[in-house]
Coordinates of C-alpha atoms in Angstrom, one line a residue:
Chain G
M1 CA 0.0 0.0 0.0
R2 CA 1.2 3.5 -0.9
I3 CA 0.0 6.4 1.0
G4 CA 0.4 9.9 -0.4
I5 CA 1.1 12.8 1.9
V6 CA 0.2 16.4 1.1
A7 CA 0.0 19.5 3.2
P8 CA -3.1 21.6 2.2
S9 CA -2.7 23.9 5.2
C10 CA 0.7 24.5 7.0
P11 CA 4.1 22.9 6.5
L12 CA 5.1 19.5 7.8
R13 CA 8.1 19.0 10.1
R14 CA 10.7 16.6 8.7
E15 CA 11.1 14.9 12.0
A16 CA 7.4 13.9 11.8
A17 CA 7.7 12.7 8.2
E18 CA 10.7 10.5 9.2
R19 CA 9.1 8.9 12.2
V20 CA 5.8 8.2 10.5
T21 CA 7.6 6.8 7.4
A22 CA 9.2 4.2 9.7
Q23 CA 5.9 3.4 11.4
A24 CA 4.3 2.9 8.0
A25 CA 7.2 0.6 6.8
A26 CA 6.7 -1.5 9.9
L27 CA 3.1 -2.0 8.8
G28 CA 4.2 -2.9 5.2
A29 CA 3.1 0.4 3.8
E30 CA 5.1 3.1 2.0
L31 CA 4.6 6.9 2.6
V32 CA 5.0 9.0 -0.6
I33 CA 5.6 12.4 0.8
H34 CA 5.1 15.2 -1.7
P35 CA 7.9 17.8 -1.5
Q36 CA 5.2 20.4 -1.2
C37 CA 4.8 19.4 2.4
F38 CA 8.0 21.2 3.4
L39 CA 7.4 24.5 1.5
E40 CA 6.7 27.7 3.4
D41 CA 4.8 30.7 2.2
G42 CA 4.0 32.8 5.1
H43 CA 1.4 30.9 7.1
F44 CA 1.0 28.2 4.5
A45 CA 2.9 25.2 3.1
G46 CA 3.4 27.0 -0.2
P47 CA 1.1 29.2 -2.2
D48 CA -2.6 28.2 -2.8
E49 CA -1.9 27.0 -6.4
V50 CA 1.1 24.9 -5.3
R51 CA -0.8 23.2 -2.4
L52 CA -3.8 22.6 -4.8
T53 CA -1.5 21.1 -7.5
A54 CA 0.2 18.8 -5.0
L55 CA -3.2 17.6 -3.7
R56 CA -4.5 17.0 -7.2
E57 CA -1.4 15.1 -8.3
M58 CA -1.9 12.7 -5.4
M59 CA -5.6 12.4 -6.2
A60 CA -4.8 11.5 -9.8
D61 CA -1.9 9.2 -9.2
P62 CA -2.9 5.6 -9.9
G63 CA 0.0 4.4 -7.8
I64 CA -1.4 6.0 -4.6
D65 CA -4.0 4.1 -2.5
A66 CA -4.8 6.8 0.1
V67 CA -4.2 10.5 0.6
W68 CA -3.3 11.5 4.1
F69 CA -3.1 15.1 5.1
A70 CA 0.2 16.0 6.7
R71 CA -1.3 18.4 9.4
G72 CA -3.8 21.1 10.0
G73 CA -3.2 24.7 11.0
Y74 CA -5.0 26.9 8.5
G75 CA -5.4 27.1 4.8
S76 CA -7.2 24.1 3.2
N77 CA -10.3 26.2 2.8
R78 CA -8.4 28.3 0.2
I79 CA -8.2 25.4 -2.1
A80 CA -11.1 23.2 -1.2
V81 CA -13.6 24.4 -3.8
K82 CA -11.1 23.9 -6.6
A83 CA -10.0 20.6 -5.2
M84 CA -13.4 19.0 -5.9
R85 CA -13.7 20.2 -9.5
D86 CA -13.0 18.0 -12.6
L87 CA -12.1 15.1 -10.4
P88 CA -9.8 12.5 -12.1
A89 CA -11.2 9.0 -12.1
E90 CA -8.4 7.8 -9.9
A91 CA -9.6 10.1 -7.1
A92 CA -12.6 8.0 -6.4
K93 CA -10.5 4.9 -5.7
K94 CA -8.7 6.4 -2.7
T95 CA -9.4 7.1 0.9
Y96 CA -8.7 10.6 2.3
L97 CA -7.8 11.1 6.0
G98 CA -7.4 14.2 8.1
Y99 CA -9.1 16.5 10.6
S100 CA -8.9 20.0 12.2
D101 CA -8.4 22.5 9.3
G102 CA -8.4 19.5 7.0
G103 CA -12.1 19.4 7.7
F104 CA -12.6 21.9 4.8
L105 CA -11.2 19.2 2.4
L106 CA -13.1 16.4 4.1
A107 CA -16.3 18.4 3.4
A108 CA -15.4 19.2 -0.1
L109 CA -14.2 15.7 -1.1
H110 CA -17.1 14.1 0.6
K111 CA -19.5 16.3 -1.2
A112 CA -17.8 15.2 -4.5
G113 CA -18.6 11.6 -3.6
L114 CA -15.2 10.5 -2.3
R115 CA -14.4 8.3 0.7
V116 CA -13.2 10.5 3.5
A117 CA -12.5 10.0 7.2
H118 CA -11.8 12.3 10.2
G119 CA -8.8 11.1 12.0
P120 CA -5.1 11.7 13.1
M121 CA -2.6 13.3 10.7
V122 CA 1.1 12.8 10.2
Q123 CA 2.3 15.6 12.4
D124 CA 0.3 14.3 15.3
V125 CA 3.3 12.0 15.9
L126 CA 5.0 14.9 17.6
R127 CA 2.3 15.2 20.3
D128 CA 2.7 13.6 23.7
G129 CA 2.3 9.9 23.0
G130 CA 1.5 10.8 19.4
E131 CA 3.0 7.6 17.9
K132 CA -0.3 6.0 19.0
A133 CA -2.3 8.5 17.0
T134 CA -0.3 7.9 13.8
E135 CA -0.2 4.2 14.3
R136 CA -3.9 4.1 14.7
A137 CA -4.4 6.1 11.5
L138 CA -2.0 3.8 9.6
K139 CA -3.7 0.6 10.9
W140 CA -7.0 2.0 9.7
L141 CA -5.6 3.0 6.3
V142 CA -3.6 -0.2 5.8
H143 CA -5.7 -2.9 7.5
A144 CA -9.0 -1.2 8.0
D145 CA -8.4 -2.0 11.7
P146 CA -11.8 -1.5 13.4
S147 CA -10.1 -0.7 16.7
A148 CA -9.1 2.6 15.2
L149 CA -12.7 3.7 14.9
E150 CA -14.5 6.0 17.4
P151 CA -16.0 3.3 19.6
M152 CA -19.6 4.4 19.9
L153 CA -20.3 4.8 16.2
D154 CA -23.6 3.1 15.3
G155 CA -24.7 4.7 12.1
P156 CA -23.8 7.5 9.6
A157 CA -21.5 9.9 11.4
F158 CA -19.6 13.1 10.6
A159 CA -16.9 14.7 12.7
F160 CA -15.6 18.2 12.6
N161 CA -13.7 20.8 14.4
L162 CA -16.4 23.2 15.5
V163 CA -14.8 26.4 14.1
V164 CA -14.3 24.6 10.7
L165 CA -17.9 23.4 10.7
S166 CA -19.1 26.9 11.4
S167 CA -17.0 28.2 8.5
L168 CA -18.6 25.6 6.2
M169 CA -22.2 26.7 7.0
G170 CA -24.0 28.4 4.1
T171 CA -21.1 27.8 1.7
P172 CA -21.1 25.4 -1.2
L173 CA -19.1 23.0 1.0
E174 CA -21.7 22.7 3.8
P175 CA -22.2 19.0 4.5
D176 CA -25.6 17.4 4.3
M177 CA -25.7 15.6 7.6
A178 CA -29.5 14.7 7.7
E179 CA -30.2 11.6 9.8
A180 CA -26.5 11.3 10.8
E181 CA -24.8 12.0 14.1
L182 CA -22.3 14.8 14.4
L183 CA -19.2 14.7 16.5
I184 CA -17.5 17.9 17.3
E185 CA -14.2 18.9 18.9
E186 CA -12.4 22.1 19.5
L187 CA -9.0 23.5 20.4
D188 CA -7.7 26.8 21.8
E189 CA -11.0 28.7 22.0
E190 CA -12.6 30.6 24.9
L191 CA -15.9 29.2 26.1
Y192 CA -17.7 32.3 25.0
R193 CA -16.5 31.7 21.4
V194 CA -17.5 28.0 21.6
D195 CA -20.9 29.2 22.7
R196 CA -21.0 31.6 19.7
F197 CA -19.9 28.9 17.2
L198 CA -22.5 26.5 18.7
F199 CA -25.2 29.3 18.3
H200 CA -24.1 29.6 14.6
V201 CA -24.0 25.9 13.8
S202 CA -27.1 25.0 15.7
S203 CA -29.1 27.9 14.1
Q204 CA -28.6 26.4 10.6
P205 CA -31.7 24.7 9.1
G206 CA -29.6 21.5 8.4
F207 CA -28.6 21.1 12.1
A208 CA -32.2 20.3 13.2
Q209 CA -32.1 17.3 10.9
L210 CA -29.2 15.6 12.8
R211 CA -29.9 12.3 14.5
Q212 CA -27.8 13.3 17.5
V213 CA -24.7 15.3 18.6
R214 CA -21.7 14.0 20.6
L215 CA -19.0 16.1 22.1
G216 CA -15.3 15.2 21.6
R217 CA -12.6 16.8 23.6
V218 CA -12.4 20.6 23.8
A219 CA -9.2 22.3 25.0
L220 CA -10.5 25.7 26.1
K221 CA -8.5 28.9 26.5
D222 CA -9.4 30.9 29.6
N223 CA -12.3 33.2 29.1
D224 CA -11.6 36.9 29.8
R225 CA -14.3 36.6 32.5
P226 CA -15.8 33.5 34.1
F227 CA -18.4 32.3 31.6
G228 CA -20.8 31.0 34.3
R229 CA -21.7 27.9 32.5
E230 CA -19.9 24.6 31.9
L231 CA -18.9 23.4 28.5
E232 CA -21.3 20.4 28.4
E233 CA -24.2 22.7 29.7
V234 CA -23.5 25.0 26.8
V235 CA -23.6 22.1 24.2
R236 CA -26.8 20.8 25.8
H237 CA -28.4 24.3 25.6
W238 CA -27.9 24.7 21.9
C239 CA -28.8 21.1 21.0
A240 CA -32.0 21.4 23.0
R241 CA -32.9 24.7 21.4
A242 CA -32.6 23.0 18.0
G243 CA -34.4 19.9 19.1
V244 CA -31.4 17.6 18.5
P245 CA -30.6 15.0 21.2
F246 CA -27.2 15.4 22.9
A247 CA -25.8 11.9 23.2
G248 CA -22.7 12.4 25.4
R249 CA -19.0 12.4 24.7
A250 CA -17.0 11.2 21.7
D251 CA -13.5 9.9 21.6
I252 CA -12.0 12.5 19.2
G253 CA -9.9 15.6 19.7
H254 CA -6.6 17.3 19.1
D255 CA -4.6 14.7 21.0
A256 CA -3.0 11.2 20.8
A257 CA -6.3 9.4 21.6
N258 CA -8.1 10.9 18.6
R259 CA -10.0 8.1 16.9
V260 CA -11.2 7.7 13.2
V261 CA -14.7 8.6 12.0
P262 CA -15.4 7.6 8.4
F263 CA -18.1 9.7 6.8
P264 CA -21.0 7.9 5.2
L265 CA -20.3 7.2 1.5
R266 CA -22.2 9.5 -0.7
H267 CA -23.4 8.6 -4.1
A268 CA -20.3 8.9 -6.2
G269 CA -20.5 11.7 -8.7
A270 CA -22.8 13.7 -6.5
A271 CA -21.8 17.1 -7.8
L272 CA -21.1 20.4 -6.0
S273 CA -24.6 21.9 -5.8
Chain V
M1 CA -35.9 63.0 24.0
R2 CA -35.6 59.9 26.2
I3 CA -33.1 57.2 25.3
G4 CA -33.4 53.8 26.8
I5 CA -30.3 51.9 27.7
V6 CA -30.2 48.1 27.9
A7 CA -27.3 45.7 27.9
P8 CA -28.0 42.6 25.7
S9 CA -24.5 41.3 26.1
C10 CA -22.1 42.2 29.0
P11 CA -22.6 44.5 32.0
L12 CA -22.2 48.3 31.8
R13 CA -19.8 50.1 34.1
R14 CA -21.4 52.7 36.3
E15 CA -18.8 55.2 35.5
A16 CA -19.7 55.0 31.8
A17 CA -23.4 55.4 32.6
E18 CA -22.8 58.5 34.7
R19 CA -20.5 60.2 32.2
V20 CA -22.8 59.6 29.2
T21 CA -25.9 60.6 31.3
A22 CA -24.2 64.0 31.7
Q23 CA -23.4 64.2 28.0
A24 CA -27.0 63.5 27.1
A25 CA -28.3 66.1 29.5
A26 CA -26.0 68.7 27.9
L27 CA -27.7 67.9 24.6
G28 CA -31.2 68.1 26.1
A29 CA -31.8 64.4 26.3
E30 CA -32.5 62.0 29.1
L31 CA -30.9 58.6 29.4
V32 CA -33.2 55.9 30.9
I33 CA -30.8 53.3 32.1
H34 CA -32.5 49.9 32.7
P35 CA -31.1 48.4 36.0
Q36 CA -30.5 45.2 34.1
C37 CA -27.4 46.9 32.6
F38 CA -25.6 46.4 35.9
L39 CA -26.5 42.8 36.5
E40 CA -23.8 40.1 36.3
D41 CA -24.4 36.4 35.5
G42 CA -21.1 34.9 34.5
H43 CA -20.1 36.5 31.2
F44 CA -23.5 38.2 30.8
A45 CA -25.4 41.2 32.1
G46 CA -28.0 38.9 33.7
P47 CA -29.5 35.6 32.4
D48 CA -30.9 35.4 28.9
E49 CA -34.5 35.9 30.0
V50 CA -33.7 38.9 32.1
R51 CA -31.7 40.6 29.2
L52 CA -34.5 39.8 26.8
T53 CA -37.2 41.1 29.1
A54 CA -35.3 44.4 29.7
L55 CA -34.9 44.9 25.9
R56 CA -38.5 44.2 25.3
E57 CA -39.6 46.5 28.0
M58 CA -37.7 49.3 26.4
M59 CA -39.0 48.4 22.9
A60 CA -42.6 48.5 24.2
D61 CA -42.3 51.7 26.3
P62 CA -44.1 54.6 24.6
G63 CA -42.0 57.0 26.7
I64 CA -38.8 55.9 25.0
D65 CA -37.7 57.4 21.7
A66 CA -34.6 55.3 21.0
V67 CA -32.9 52.2 22.4
W68 CA -29.2 52.4 22.7
F69 CA -27.2 49.3 23.6
A70 CA -24.9 49.8 26.6
R71 CA -22.0 47.8 25.2
G72 CA -20.9 44.7 23.4
G73 CA -18.8 41.8 24.6
Y74 CA -20.8 38.7 23.9
G75 CA -24.3 37.4 24.3
S76 CA -26.9 39.3 22.3
N77 CA -27.2 36.4 19.9
R78 CA -28.7 34.4 22.7
I79 CA -31.8 36.6 22.8
A80 CA -31.9 38.0 19.2
V81 CA -34.4 35.6 17.7
K82 CA -36.8 36.0 20.6
A83 CA -36.4 39.8 20.5
M84 CA -37.9 40.0 17.1
R85 CA -41.0 38.0 17.8
D86 CA -44.4 39.5 18.6
L87 CA -43.1 43.0 18.3
P88 CA -45.1 45.6 20.2
A89 CA -46.4 48.4 18.0
E90 CA -44.2 50.9 19.9
A91 CA -41.1 49.1 18.8
A92 CA -41.4 50.4 15.2
K93 CA -41.4 54.0 16.4
K94 CA -37.9 53.9 17.8
T95 CA -34.3 53.9 16.5
Y96 CA -31.9 51.2 17.7
L97 CA -28.1 51.9 18.0
G98 CA -25.2 49.6 18.7
Y99 CA -22.4 47.6 17.1
S100 CA -19.9 44.8 17.8
D101 CA -21.8 42.0 19.5
G102 CA -24.8 44.2 19.2
G103 CA -24.7 43.4 15.5
F104 CA -26.8 40.2 16.2
L105 CA -29.6 42.5 17.4
L106 CA -29.1 45.0 14.6
A107 CA -29.6 42.1 12.2
A108 CA -32.7 40.7 14.0
L109 CA -34.4 44.0 14.5
H110 CA -33.6 45.1 11.0
K111 CA -35.1 41.9 9.7
A112 CA -38.2 42.7 11.7
G113 CA -38.5 46.0 9.9
L114 CA -37.2 48.3 12.6
R115 CA -34.9 51.3 12.2
V116 CA -31.4 50.3 13.3
A117 CA -27.9 51.8 13.0
H118 CA -24.3 50.6 13.6
G119 CA -22.5 53.1 15.8
P120 CA -20.9 53.8 19.2
M121 CA -22.3 52.5 22.4
V122 CA -22.5 53.9 26.0
Q123 CA -19.4 52.1 27.3
D124 CA -17.3 53.5 24.5
V125 CA -17.0 56.6 26.6
L126 CA -14.3 54.8 28.6
R127 CA -12.0 54.4 25.6
D128 CA -9.2 56.8 24.9
G129 CA -11.0 60.0 23.7
G130 CA -14.2 58.0 23.9
E131 CA -16.4 61.0 24.8
K132 CA -16.2 61.9 21.2
A133 CA -17.7 58.5 20.3
T134 CA -20.6 58.8 22.7
E135 CA -21.2 62.5 21.8
R136 CA -21.3 61.6 18.1
A137 CA -23.9 58.8 18.8
L138 CA -26.0 61.2 21.0
K139 CA -25.9 63.9 18.4
W140 CA -27.1 61.5 15.8
L141 CA -29.9 60.1 18.1
V142 CA -31.0 63.5 19.3
H143 CA -30.5 65.8 16.3
A144 CA -29.9 63.3 13.4
D145 CA -26.6 65.2 13.0
P146 CA -25.3 64.2 9.6
S147 CA -21.7 64.8 10.7
A148 CA -22.0 61.6 12.8
L149 CA -22.4 59.5 9.7
E150 CA -19.7 57.5 8.0
P151 CA -18.5 60.0 5.5
M152 CA -18.5 58.0 2.3
L153 CA -22.0 56.5 2.5
D154 CA -23.7 57.0 -0.9
G155 CA -26.5 54.4 -0.9
P156 CA -27.9 51.5 1.2
A157 CA -25.2 50.3 3.6
F158 CA -24.8 47.7 6.3
A159 CA -22.0 47.6 8.8
F160 CA -20.9 44.6 10.9
N161 CA -18.2 43.2 13.0
L162 CA -16.8 40.5 10.7
V163 CA -17.1 37.6 13.3
V164 CA -20.6 38.6 14.1
L165 CA -21.5 38.7 10.4
S166 CA -20.0 35.3 10.0
S167 CA -22.1 34.0 12.9
L168 CA -25.2 35.3 11.2
M169 CA -24.7 33.5 7.9
G170 CA -27.1 30.7 7.2
T171 CA -29.2 31.5 10.3
P172 CA -32.7 33.1 10.3
L173 CA -31.0 36.4 11.2
E174 CA -28.8 36.6 8.1
P175 CA -29.3 40.0 6.6
D176 CA -30.4 40.5 3.0
M177 CA -27.7 42.9 1.7
A178 CA -28.4 42.7 -2.0
E179 CA -27.4 45.9 -3.9
A180 CA -26.1 47.5 -0.7
E181 CA -22.5 48.1 0.4
L182 CA -21.1 46.3 3.3
L183 CA -18.7 47.8 5.8
I184 CA -16.8 45.5 8.1
E185 CA -14.5 45.9 11.1
E186 CA -12.8 43.6 13.5
L187 CA -11.0 43.5 16.8
D188 CA -8.6 41.1 18.5
E189 CA -8.4 38.4 15.8
E190 CA -5.3 37.0 14.2
L191 CA -5.0 37.6 10.5
Y192 CA -5.4 33.9 9.7
R193 CA -8.8 34.0 11.5
V194 CA -9.8 37.2 9.6
D195 CA -8.9 35.3 6.4
R196 CA -11.1 32.4 7.5
F197 CA -14.0 34.6 8.4
L198 CA -13.7 36.4 5.1
F199 CA -13.6 33.0 3.3
H200 CA -16.8 32.1 5.2
V201 CA -18.7 35.4 4.6
S202 CA -17.6 35.8 1.0
S203 CA -18.6 32.2 0.1
Q204 CA -22.2 32.8 0.9
P205 CA -24.6 33.2 -2.0
G206 CA -25.8 36.5 -0.7
F207 CA -22.3 38.0 -0.6
A208 CA -22.0 38.0 -4.4
Q209 CA -25.1 40.4 -4.5
L210 CA -23.3 43.2 -2.6
R211 CA -22.7 46.4 -4.5
Q212 CA -19.3 46.8 -2.8
V213 CA -17.3 46.2 0.3
R214 CA -15.3 48.7 2.4
L215 CA -13.0 47.9 5.2
G216 CA -13.2 49.6 8.6
R217 CA -10.4 49.4 11.2
V218 CA -9.1 46.0 12.2
A219 CA -7.1 45.6 15.4
L220 CA -5.2 42.4 14.7
K221 CA -3.7 40.1 17.3
D222 CA -0.3 38.7 16.3
N223 CA -0.4 35.6 14.2
D224 CA 1.4 32.6 15.6
R225 CA 3.5 32.7 12.4
P226 CA 3.8 35.6 9.9
F227 CA 0.8 35.3 7.6
G228 CA 2.7 36.5 4.6
R229 CA -0.1 38.7 3.3
E230 CA -1.3 42.1 4.4
L231 CA -4.8 42.7 5.7
E232 CA -6.0 44.7 2.7
E233 CA -4.6 42.1 0.3
V234 CA -6.6 39.5 2.1
V235 CA -9.8 41.5 1.8
R236 CA -9.2 42.1 -1.8
H237 CA -8.5 38.4 -2.4
W238 CA -11.9 37.3 -1.1
C239 CA -13.9 40.1 -2.6
A240 CA -12.3 39.4 -6.0
R241 CA -13.1 35.7 -5.7
A242 CA -16.7 36.6 -5.1
G243 CA -16.8 39.2 -7.9
V244 CA -17.6 42.0 -5.5
P245 CA -15.7 45.4 -5.8
F246 CA -13.5 46.4 -2.9
A247 CA -14.0 50.1 -2.5
G248 CA -11.4 51.1 0.1
R249 CA -11.5 51.9 3.8
A250 CA -14.4 52.9 6.0
D251 CA -14.5 55.1 9.1
I252 CA -15.8 52.5 11.6
G253 CA -14.1 50.3 14.2
H254 CA -13.7 49.6 17.9
D255 CA -12.4 53.1 18.7
A256 CA -13.4 56.6 19.5
A257 CA -13.6 57.6 15.8
N258 CA -16.3 55.0 15.0
R259 CA -19.0 56.6 12.9
V260 CA -22.7 55.8 12.5
V261 CA -24.0 53.6 9.6
P262 CA -27.8 53.5 9.5
F263 CA -29.2 50.4 7.8
P264 CA -31.6 50.8 4.9
L265 CA -35.2 50.8 6.2
R266 CA -36.8 47.6 5.3
H267 CA -40.5 47.3 4.6
A268 CA -42.0 47.5 8.1
G269 CA -43.6 44.2 9.1
A270 CA -41.3 42.1 6.9
A271 CA -41.4 39.0 9.0
L272 CA -38.7 36.6 10.1
S273 CA -38.6 34.2 7.2

């Protein structure tokens, strides 16, 4: 199995690439790391066109079985709409894995009918205990190991970083999640912002069609003043207001324990509306 | 003229209330400060129901000519949908003034057919040189002084904090800004976040119908890494992508120079869709 690595957001660190290459080899897989991963253009791993071209090369390459996003940060939204246009036939034969800022691409490629999953990325190996995250992702990509999956999945499910999901709402990339469950996670936001993003996401007409919501891990920044409500209370508030059941916690987040959530396969060829 | 003050977001400081009361008196107006303004409930100036009730009392009071929001912070989104329901007849006879987090209410009340404007709030008096901001707001409320207006207005215009506008998109509060110009301002966000919010806002179908966009003042927080693009370049990028002309700078922002932008009067009685 050959796994293509591209960086649609921020640059990959070489140390992470080397360590995960060795992990993949031990599982009998080969990482094909696009040199674009190490480019730097301000915030991004190269200019928009260069990141897009690298992604599309991997999507079109018949020698690549899966495309794994190197890391998040910010920037995949800048290429997501173009990434789903004029898809090469080879693109539909691969699996795409990532999360965090990579959620923009998960949404876009899923909307284009491709097989995507929310899960650990290459640079997660640098987290505390992060080898477990990348090994889990590799076992899922290489062996479809079910132990990599979020353990409570029992039907169609989507998983997103809350801010990314908020940024998808109303755009051509907004996912159709009717009848599915939604898992959300967040990093480095104050609770008042989490409340505002939940207001935004739960006020969308599509949110009311969810089967249920579960809450992954949320690493909060301190509020400038005590918010006066706990995180879970806030999530329950907005779910209740939208009439969507809150079904407890989910085993996803910006950490080594982050599990894989494959999105439901959409009818291939379903076009960007 | 009697101007009602309520705090739909965070609590008002007494010092601000006293100083602006004196400014209003000098202009022949009376501030009617709802005691709710000084409540504290965690982040908010009282619980949602209490803030909503205070606002609705002011809206219904025939002795109040204008409703002026005490300050921003966060929280008016939690009461905005309810604030526009079952409007008392008196509500349509008043002007509503605020900005920042108050933009949620501007959107809601505008959508309900009321007369709203984006401009300084009471607590702005505590900014550096802030008496000028509150005096400008008062002169506009009391005398409709045209010198208070944003100087380049030449047709229907809306003004919003960028994050607030992003949080309105796709919700029942999303403003219909077709053929109008949009003025945006921002505070305390990193440039990569501004870029993301601009992606979100400019990817909405309604954005493409704007006549033009102007950029108010944006007080950026440092990026975690250099973004590699300047603010105005970023705004031009997203406007160009959506096919909307960028028409330069606007004289609004979280500062003492913030000018007033009245929203175009919508057919009264236009209901929440």
